[in-house]
PDB file of C-alpha atoms in Angstrom:
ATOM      1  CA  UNK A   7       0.000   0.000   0.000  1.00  0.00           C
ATOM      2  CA  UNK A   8       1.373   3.172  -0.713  1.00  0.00           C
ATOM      3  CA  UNK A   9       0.638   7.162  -1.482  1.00  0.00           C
ATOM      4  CA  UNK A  10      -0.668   7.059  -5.551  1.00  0.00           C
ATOM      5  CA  UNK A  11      -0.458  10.837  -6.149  1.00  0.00           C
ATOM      6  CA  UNK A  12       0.921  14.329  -4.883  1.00  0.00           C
ATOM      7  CA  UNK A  13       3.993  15.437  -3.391  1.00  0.00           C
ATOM      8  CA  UNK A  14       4.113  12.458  -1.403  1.00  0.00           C
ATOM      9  CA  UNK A  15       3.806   9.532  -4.431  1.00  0.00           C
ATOM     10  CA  UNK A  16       5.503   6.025  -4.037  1.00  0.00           C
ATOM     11  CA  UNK A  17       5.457   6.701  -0.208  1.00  0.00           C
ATOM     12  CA  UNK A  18       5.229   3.238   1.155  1.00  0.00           C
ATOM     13  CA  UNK A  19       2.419   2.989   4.117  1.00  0.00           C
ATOM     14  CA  UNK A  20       2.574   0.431   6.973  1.00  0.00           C
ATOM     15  CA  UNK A  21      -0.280  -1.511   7.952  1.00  0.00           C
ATOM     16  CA  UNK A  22      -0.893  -3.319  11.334  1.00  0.00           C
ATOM     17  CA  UNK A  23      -0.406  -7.040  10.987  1.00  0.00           C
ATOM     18  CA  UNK A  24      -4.290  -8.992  12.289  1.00  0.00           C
ATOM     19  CA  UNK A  25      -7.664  -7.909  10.955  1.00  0.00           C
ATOM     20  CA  UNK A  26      -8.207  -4.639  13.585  1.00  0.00           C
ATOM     21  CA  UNK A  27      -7.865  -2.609  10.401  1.00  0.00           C
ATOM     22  CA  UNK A  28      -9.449  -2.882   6.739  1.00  0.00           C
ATOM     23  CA  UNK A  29      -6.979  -0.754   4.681  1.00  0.00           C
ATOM     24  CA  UNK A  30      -8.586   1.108   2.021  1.00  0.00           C
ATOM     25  CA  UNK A  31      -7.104   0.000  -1.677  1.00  0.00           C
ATOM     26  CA  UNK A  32      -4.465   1.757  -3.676  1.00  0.00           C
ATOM     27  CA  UNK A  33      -7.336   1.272  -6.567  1.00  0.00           C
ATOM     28  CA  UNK A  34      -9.951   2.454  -4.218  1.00  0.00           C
ATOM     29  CA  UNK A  35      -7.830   5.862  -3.122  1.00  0.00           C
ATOM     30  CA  UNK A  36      -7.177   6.736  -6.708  1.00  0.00           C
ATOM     31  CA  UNK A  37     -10.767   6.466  -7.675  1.00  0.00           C
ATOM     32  CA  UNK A  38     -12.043   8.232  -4.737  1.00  0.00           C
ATOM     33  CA  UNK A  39      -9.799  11.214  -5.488  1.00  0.00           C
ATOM     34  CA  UNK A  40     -10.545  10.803  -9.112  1.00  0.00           C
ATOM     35  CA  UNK A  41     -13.695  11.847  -8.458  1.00  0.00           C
ATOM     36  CA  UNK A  42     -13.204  14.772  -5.666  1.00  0.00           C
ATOM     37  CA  UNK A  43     -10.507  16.281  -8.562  1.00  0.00           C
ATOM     38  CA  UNK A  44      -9.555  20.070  -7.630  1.00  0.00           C
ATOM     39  CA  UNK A  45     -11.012  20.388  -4.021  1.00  0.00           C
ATOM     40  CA  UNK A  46      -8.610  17.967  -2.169  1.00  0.00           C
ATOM     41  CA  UNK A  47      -6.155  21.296  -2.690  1.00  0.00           C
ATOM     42  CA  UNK A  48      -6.454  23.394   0.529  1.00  0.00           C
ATOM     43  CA  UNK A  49      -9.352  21.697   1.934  1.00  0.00           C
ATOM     44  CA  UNK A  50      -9.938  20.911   5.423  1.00  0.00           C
ATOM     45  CA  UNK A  51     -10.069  17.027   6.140  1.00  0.00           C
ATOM     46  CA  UNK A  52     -11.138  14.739   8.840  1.00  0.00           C
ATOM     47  CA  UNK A  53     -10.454  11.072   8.593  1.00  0.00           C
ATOM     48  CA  UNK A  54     -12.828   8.915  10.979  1.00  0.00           C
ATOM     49  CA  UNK A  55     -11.890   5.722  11.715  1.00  0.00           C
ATOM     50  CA  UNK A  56      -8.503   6.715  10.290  1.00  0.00           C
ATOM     51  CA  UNK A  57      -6.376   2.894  11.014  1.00  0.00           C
ATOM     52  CA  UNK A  58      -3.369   3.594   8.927  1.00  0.00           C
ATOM     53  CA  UNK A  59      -4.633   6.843   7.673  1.00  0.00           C
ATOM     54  CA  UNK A  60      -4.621   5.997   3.828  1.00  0.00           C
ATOM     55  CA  UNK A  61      -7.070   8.584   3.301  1.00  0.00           C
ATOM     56  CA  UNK A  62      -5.987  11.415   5.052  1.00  0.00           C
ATOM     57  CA  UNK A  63      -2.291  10.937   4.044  1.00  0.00           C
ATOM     58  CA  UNK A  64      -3.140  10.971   0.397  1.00  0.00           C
ATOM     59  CA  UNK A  65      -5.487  14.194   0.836  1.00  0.00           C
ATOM     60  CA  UNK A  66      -2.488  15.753   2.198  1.00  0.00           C
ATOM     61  CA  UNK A  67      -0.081  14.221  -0.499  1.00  0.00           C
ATOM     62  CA  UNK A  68      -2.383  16.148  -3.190  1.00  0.00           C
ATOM     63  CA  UNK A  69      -2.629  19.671  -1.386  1.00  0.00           C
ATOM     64  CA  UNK A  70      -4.698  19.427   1.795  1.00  0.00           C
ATOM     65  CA  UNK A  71      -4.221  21.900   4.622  1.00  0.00           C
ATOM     66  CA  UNK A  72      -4.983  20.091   7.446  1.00  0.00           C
ATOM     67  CA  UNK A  73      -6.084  16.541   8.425  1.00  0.00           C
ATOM     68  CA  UNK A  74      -7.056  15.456  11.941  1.00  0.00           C
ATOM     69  CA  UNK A  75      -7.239  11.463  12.233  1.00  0.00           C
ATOM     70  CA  UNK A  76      -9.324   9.481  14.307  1.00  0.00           C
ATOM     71  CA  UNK A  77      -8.227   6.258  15.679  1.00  0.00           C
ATOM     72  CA  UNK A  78      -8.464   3.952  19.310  1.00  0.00           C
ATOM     73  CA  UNK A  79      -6.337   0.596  17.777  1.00  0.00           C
ATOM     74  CA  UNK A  80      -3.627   0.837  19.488  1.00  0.00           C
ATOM     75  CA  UNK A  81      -1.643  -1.307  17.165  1.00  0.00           C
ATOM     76  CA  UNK A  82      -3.055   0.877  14.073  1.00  0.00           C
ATOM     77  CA  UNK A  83      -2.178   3.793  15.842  1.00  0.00           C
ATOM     78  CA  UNK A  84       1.574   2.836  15.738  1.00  0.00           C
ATOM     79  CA  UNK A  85       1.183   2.275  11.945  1.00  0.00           C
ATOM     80  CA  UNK A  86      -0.283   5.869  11.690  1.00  0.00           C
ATOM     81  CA  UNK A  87       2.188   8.208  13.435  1.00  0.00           C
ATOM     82  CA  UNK A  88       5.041   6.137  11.590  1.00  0.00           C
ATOM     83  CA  UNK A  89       2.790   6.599   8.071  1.00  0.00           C
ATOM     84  CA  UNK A  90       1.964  10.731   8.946  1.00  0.00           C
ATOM     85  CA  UNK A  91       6.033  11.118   9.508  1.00  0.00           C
ATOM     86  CA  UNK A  92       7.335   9.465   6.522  1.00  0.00           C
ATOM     87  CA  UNK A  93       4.370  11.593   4.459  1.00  0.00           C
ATOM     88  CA  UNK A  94       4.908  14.765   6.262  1.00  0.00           C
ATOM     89  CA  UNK A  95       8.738  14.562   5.139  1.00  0.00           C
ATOM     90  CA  UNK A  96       7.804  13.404   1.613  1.00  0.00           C
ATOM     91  CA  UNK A  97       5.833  16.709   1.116  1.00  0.00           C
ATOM     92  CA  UNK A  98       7.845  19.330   2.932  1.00  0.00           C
ATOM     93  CA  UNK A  99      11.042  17.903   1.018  1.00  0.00           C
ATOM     94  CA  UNK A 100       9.005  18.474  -2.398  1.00  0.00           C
ATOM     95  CA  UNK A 101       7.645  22.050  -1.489  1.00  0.00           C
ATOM     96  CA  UNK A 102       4.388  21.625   0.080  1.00  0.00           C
ATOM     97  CA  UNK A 103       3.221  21.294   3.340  1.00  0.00           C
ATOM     98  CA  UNK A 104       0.264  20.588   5.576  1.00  0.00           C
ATOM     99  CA  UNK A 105      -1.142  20.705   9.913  1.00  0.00           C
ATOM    100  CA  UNK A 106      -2.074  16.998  11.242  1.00  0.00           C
ATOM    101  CA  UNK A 107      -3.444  15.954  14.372  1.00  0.00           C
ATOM    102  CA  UNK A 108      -3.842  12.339  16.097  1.00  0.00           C
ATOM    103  CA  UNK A 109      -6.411  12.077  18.451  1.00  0.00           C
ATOM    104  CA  UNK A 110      -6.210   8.763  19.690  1.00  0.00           C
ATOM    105  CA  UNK A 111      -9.843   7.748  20.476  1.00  0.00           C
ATOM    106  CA  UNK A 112     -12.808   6.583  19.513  1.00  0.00           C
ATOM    107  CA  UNK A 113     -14.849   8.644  17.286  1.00  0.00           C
ATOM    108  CA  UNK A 114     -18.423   7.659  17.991  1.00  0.00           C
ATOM    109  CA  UNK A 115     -17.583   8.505  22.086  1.00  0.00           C
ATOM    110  CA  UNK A 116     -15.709  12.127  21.175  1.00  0.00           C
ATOM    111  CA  UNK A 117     -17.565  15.613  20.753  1.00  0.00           C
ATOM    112  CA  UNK A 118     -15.132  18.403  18.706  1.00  0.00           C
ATOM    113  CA  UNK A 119     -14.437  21.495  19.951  1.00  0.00           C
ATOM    114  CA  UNK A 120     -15.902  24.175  17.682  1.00  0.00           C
ATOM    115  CA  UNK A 121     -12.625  25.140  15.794  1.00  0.00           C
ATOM    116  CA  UNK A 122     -12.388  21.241  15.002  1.00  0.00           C
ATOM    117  CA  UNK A 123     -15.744  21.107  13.285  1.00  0.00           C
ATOM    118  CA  UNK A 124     -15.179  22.807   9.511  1.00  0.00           C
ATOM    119  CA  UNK A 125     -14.080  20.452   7.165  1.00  0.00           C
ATOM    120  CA  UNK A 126     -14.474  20.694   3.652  1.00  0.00           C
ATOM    121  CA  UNK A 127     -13.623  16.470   3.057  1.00  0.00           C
ATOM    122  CA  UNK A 128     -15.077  14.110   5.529  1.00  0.00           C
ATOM    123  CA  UNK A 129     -13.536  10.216   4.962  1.00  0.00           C
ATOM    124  CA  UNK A 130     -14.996   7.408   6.702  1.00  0.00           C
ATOM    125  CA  UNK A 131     -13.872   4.026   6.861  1.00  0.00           C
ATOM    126  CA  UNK A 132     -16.146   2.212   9.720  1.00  0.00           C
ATOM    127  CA  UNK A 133     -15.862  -1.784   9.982  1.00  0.00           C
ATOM    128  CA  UNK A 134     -18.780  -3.309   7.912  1.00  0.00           C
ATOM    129  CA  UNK A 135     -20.511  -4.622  10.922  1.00  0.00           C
ATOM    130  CA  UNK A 136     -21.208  -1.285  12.032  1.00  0.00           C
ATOM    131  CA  UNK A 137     -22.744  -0.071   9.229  1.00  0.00           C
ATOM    132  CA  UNK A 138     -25.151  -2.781   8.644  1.00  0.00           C
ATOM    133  CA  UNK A 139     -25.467  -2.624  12.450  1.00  0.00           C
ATOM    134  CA  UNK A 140     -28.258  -0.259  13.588  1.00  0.00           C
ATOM    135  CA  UNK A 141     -27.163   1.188  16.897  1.00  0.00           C
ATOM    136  CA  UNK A 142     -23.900   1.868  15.692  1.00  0.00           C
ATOM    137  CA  UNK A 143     -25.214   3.043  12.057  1.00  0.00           C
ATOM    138  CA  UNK A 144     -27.639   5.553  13.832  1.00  0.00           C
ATOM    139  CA  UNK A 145     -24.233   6.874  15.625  1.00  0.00           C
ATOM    140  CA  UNK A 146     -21.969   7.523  12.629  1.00  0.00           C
ATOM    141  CA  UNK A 147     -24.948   9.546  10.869  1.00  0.00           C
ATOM    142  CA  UNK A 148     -25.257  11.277  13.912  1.00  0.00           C
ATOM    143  CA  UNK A 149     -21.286  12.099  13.407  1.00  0.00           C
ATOM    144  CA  UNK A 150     -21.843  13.018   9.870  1.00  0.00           C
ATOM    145  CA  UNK A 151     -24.595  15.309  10.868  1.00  0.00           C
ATOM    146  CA  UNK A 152     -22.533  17.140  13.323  1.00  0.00           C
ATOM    147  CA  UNK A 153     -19.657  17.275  11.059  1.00  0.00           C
ATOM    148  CA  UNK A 154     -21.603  18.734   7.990  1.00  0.00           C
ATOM    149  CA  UNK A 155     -20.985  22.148   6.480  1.00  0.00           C
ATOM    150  CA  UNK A 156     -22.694  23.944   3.646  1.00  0.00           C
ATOM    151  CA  UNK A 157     -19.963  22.629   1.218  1.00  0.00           C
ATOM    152  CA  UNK A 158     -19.131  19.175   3.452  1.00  0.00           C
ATOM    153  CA  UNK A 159     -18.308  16.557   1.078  1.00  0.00           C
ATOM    154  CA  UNK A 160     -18.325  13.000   2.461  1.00  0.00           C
ATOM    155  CA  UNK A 161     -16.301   9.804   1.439  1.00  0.00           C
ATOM    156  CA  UNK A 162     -18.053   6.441   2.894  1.00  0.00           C
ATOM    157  CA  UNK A 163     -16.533   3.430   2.086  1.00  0.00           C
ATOM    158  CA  UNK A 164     -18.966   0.420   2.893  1.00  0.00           C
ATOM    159  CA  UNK A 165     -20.233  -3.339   1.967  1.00  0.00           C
ATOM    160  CA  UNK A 166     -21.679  -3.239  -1.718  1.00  0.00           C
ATOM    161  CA  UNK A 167     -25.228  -3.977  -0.376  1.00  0.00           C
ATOM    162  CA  UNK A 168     -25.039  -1.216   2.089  1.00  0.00           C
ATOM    163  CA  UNK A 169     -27.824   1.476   0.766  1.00  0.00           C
ATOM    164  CA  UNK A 170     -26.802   4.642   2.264  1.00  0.00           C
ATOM    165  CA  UNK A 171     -30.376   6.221   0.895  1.00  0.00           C
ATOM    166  CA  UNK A 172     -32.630   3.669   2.444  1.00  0.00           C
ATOM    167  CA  UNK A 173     -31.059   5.447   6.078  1.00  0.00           C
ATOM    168  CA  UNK A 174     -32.614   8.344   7.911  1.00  0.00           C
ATOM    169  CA  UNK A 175     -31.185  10.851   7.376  1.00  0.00           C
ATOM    170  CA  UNK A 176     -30.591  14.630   9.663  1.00  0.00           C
ATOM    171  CA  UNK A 177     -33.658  16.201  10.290  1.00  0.00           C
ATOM    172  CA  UNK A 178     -35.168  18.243   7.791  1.00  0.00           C
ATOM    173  CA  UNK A 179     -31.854  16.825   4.911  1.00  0.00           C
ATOM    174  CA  UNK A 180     -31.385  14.237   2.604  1.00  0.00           C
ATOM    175  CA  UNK A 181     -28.636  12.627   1.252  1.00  0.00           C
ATOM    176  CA  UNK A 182     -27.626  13.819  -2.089  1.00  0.00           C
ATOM    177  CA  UNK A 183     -25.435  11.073  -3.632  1.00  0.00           C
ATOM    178  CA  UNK A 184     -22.617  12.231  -6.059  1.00  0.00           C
ATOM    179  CA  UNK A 185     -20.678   8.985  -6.902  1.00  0.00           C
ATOM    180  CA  UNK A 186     -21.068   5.240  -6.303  1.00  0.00           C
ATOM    181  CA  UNK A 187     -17.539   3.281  -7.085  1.00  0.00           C
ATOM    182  CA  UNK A 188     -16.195   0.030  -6.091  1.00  0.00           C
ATOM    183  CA  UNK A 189     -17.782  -3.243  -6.165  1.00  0.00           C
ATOM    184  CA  UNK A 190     -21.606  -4.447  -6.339  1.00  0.00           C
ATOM    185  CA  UNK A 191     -21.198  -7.892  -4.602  1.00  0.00           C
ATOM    186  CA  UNK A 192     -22.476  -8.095  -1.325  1.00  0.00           C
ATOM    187  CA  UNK A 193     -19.489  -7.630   0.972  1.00  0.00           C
ATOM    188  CA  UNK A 194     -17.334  -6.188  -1.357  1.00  0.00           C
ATOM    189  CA  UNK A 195     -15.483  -2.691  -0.627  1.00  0.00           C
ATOM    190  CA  UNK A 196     -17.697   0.272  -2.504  1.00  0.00           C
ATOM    191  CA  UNK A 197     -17.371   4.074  -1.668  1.00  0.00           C
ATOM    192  CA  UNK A 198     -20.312   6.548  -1.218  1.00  0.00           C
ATOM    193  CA  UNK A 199     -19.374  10.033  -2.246  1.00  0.00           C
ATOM    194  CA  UNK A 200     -22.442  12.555  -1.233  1.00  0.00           C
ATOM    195  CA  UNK A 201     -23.513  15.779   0.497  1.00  0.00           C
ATOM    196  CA  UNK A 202     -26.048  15.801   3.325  1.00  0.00           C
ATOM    197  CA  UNK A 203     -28.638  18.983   2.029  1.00  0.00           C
ATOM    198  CA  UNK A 204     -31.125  20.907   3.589  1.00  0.00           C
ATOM    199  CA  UNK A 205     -34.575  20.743   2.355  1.00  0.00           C
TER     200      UNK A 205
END
């Protein structure tokens, strides 16, 4: 696994040996980014469920100003800070440059502090259960709602047979979808791309 574009490119990212983390695809990054083009530059990002923090690190590879990662593994969290060094040197070396933060906790458990609550590019990268688990489902929403801006972009990557529409959404929004990618067999990776908008 490694950084696929940016100042950072060819940047070689550790991953936690076991199954505590579900690394997101070199294939799946690209496409993802693909499809958010020119507003990874400068943007504000937040990374939930970060584990080796593929996505984040490649926002800031292509031009983010700022990521804050969310992570409790403790064993991910090792492959993190090594992965955010080895990045942050890659970019500053070639010119650029970018703020990170770790906070090592759980995401669903954590309320932001109001200068930690505009972000442009929201990533999320949940374990399947929880998604197709309702308790927990109802709690990343509730994340997503808090998180959301008037220009918030969001990133899900989920099972293929996860329907992000047939959710509730915030009160008085709706989830606009922009992009489906990935798979369409049931438990294969897909990512969501959509806005949550006020109606």
């Amino acid at each position: 696994m490694r950084i696929t574009s940016g100042f950072a490119r060819g940047i070689l990212l550790d991953s936690p040996r076991g199954k505590s983390t579900r690394p997101a695809t070199d294939a799946a990054r690209q496409a993802i980014f693909s499809s958010l083009g020119g507003i990874v530059e400068g943007a504000s990002v937040i990374d939930l469920f970060a584990g080796t923090g593929s996505y984040g690190l490649e926002a800031a590879s292509r031009g983010a100003a700022s990521v804050l990662f969310f992570e409790n593994d403790r064993n991910a969290l090792g492959a993190l800070r090594a992965n955010l060094e080895r990045v942050k040197k890659a970019v500053n070396s070639a010119g650029g440059g970018f703020s990170a933060k770790i906070l090592p906790c759980d995401c669903l458990k954590i309320s932001l502090q109001p200068e930690e609550k505009n972000f442009d590019i929201v990533f999320a990268d949940p374990p399947y259960s929880m998604l197709l688990a309702p308790d927990t489902l109802s709690k990343i929403l509730g994340i997503f709602e808090r998180l959301n801006g008037s220009n918030t972009i969001f990133a899900l990557e989920a099972p293929a047979e996860f329907d992000l529409n047939a959710t509730t959404p915030p009160p008085d929004c709706e989830f606009e979808t922009i992009k489906r990618l990935g798979k369409s067999s049931a438990g294969k990776p897909s990512q969501i791309i959509f806005r949550i908008k006020k109606i």
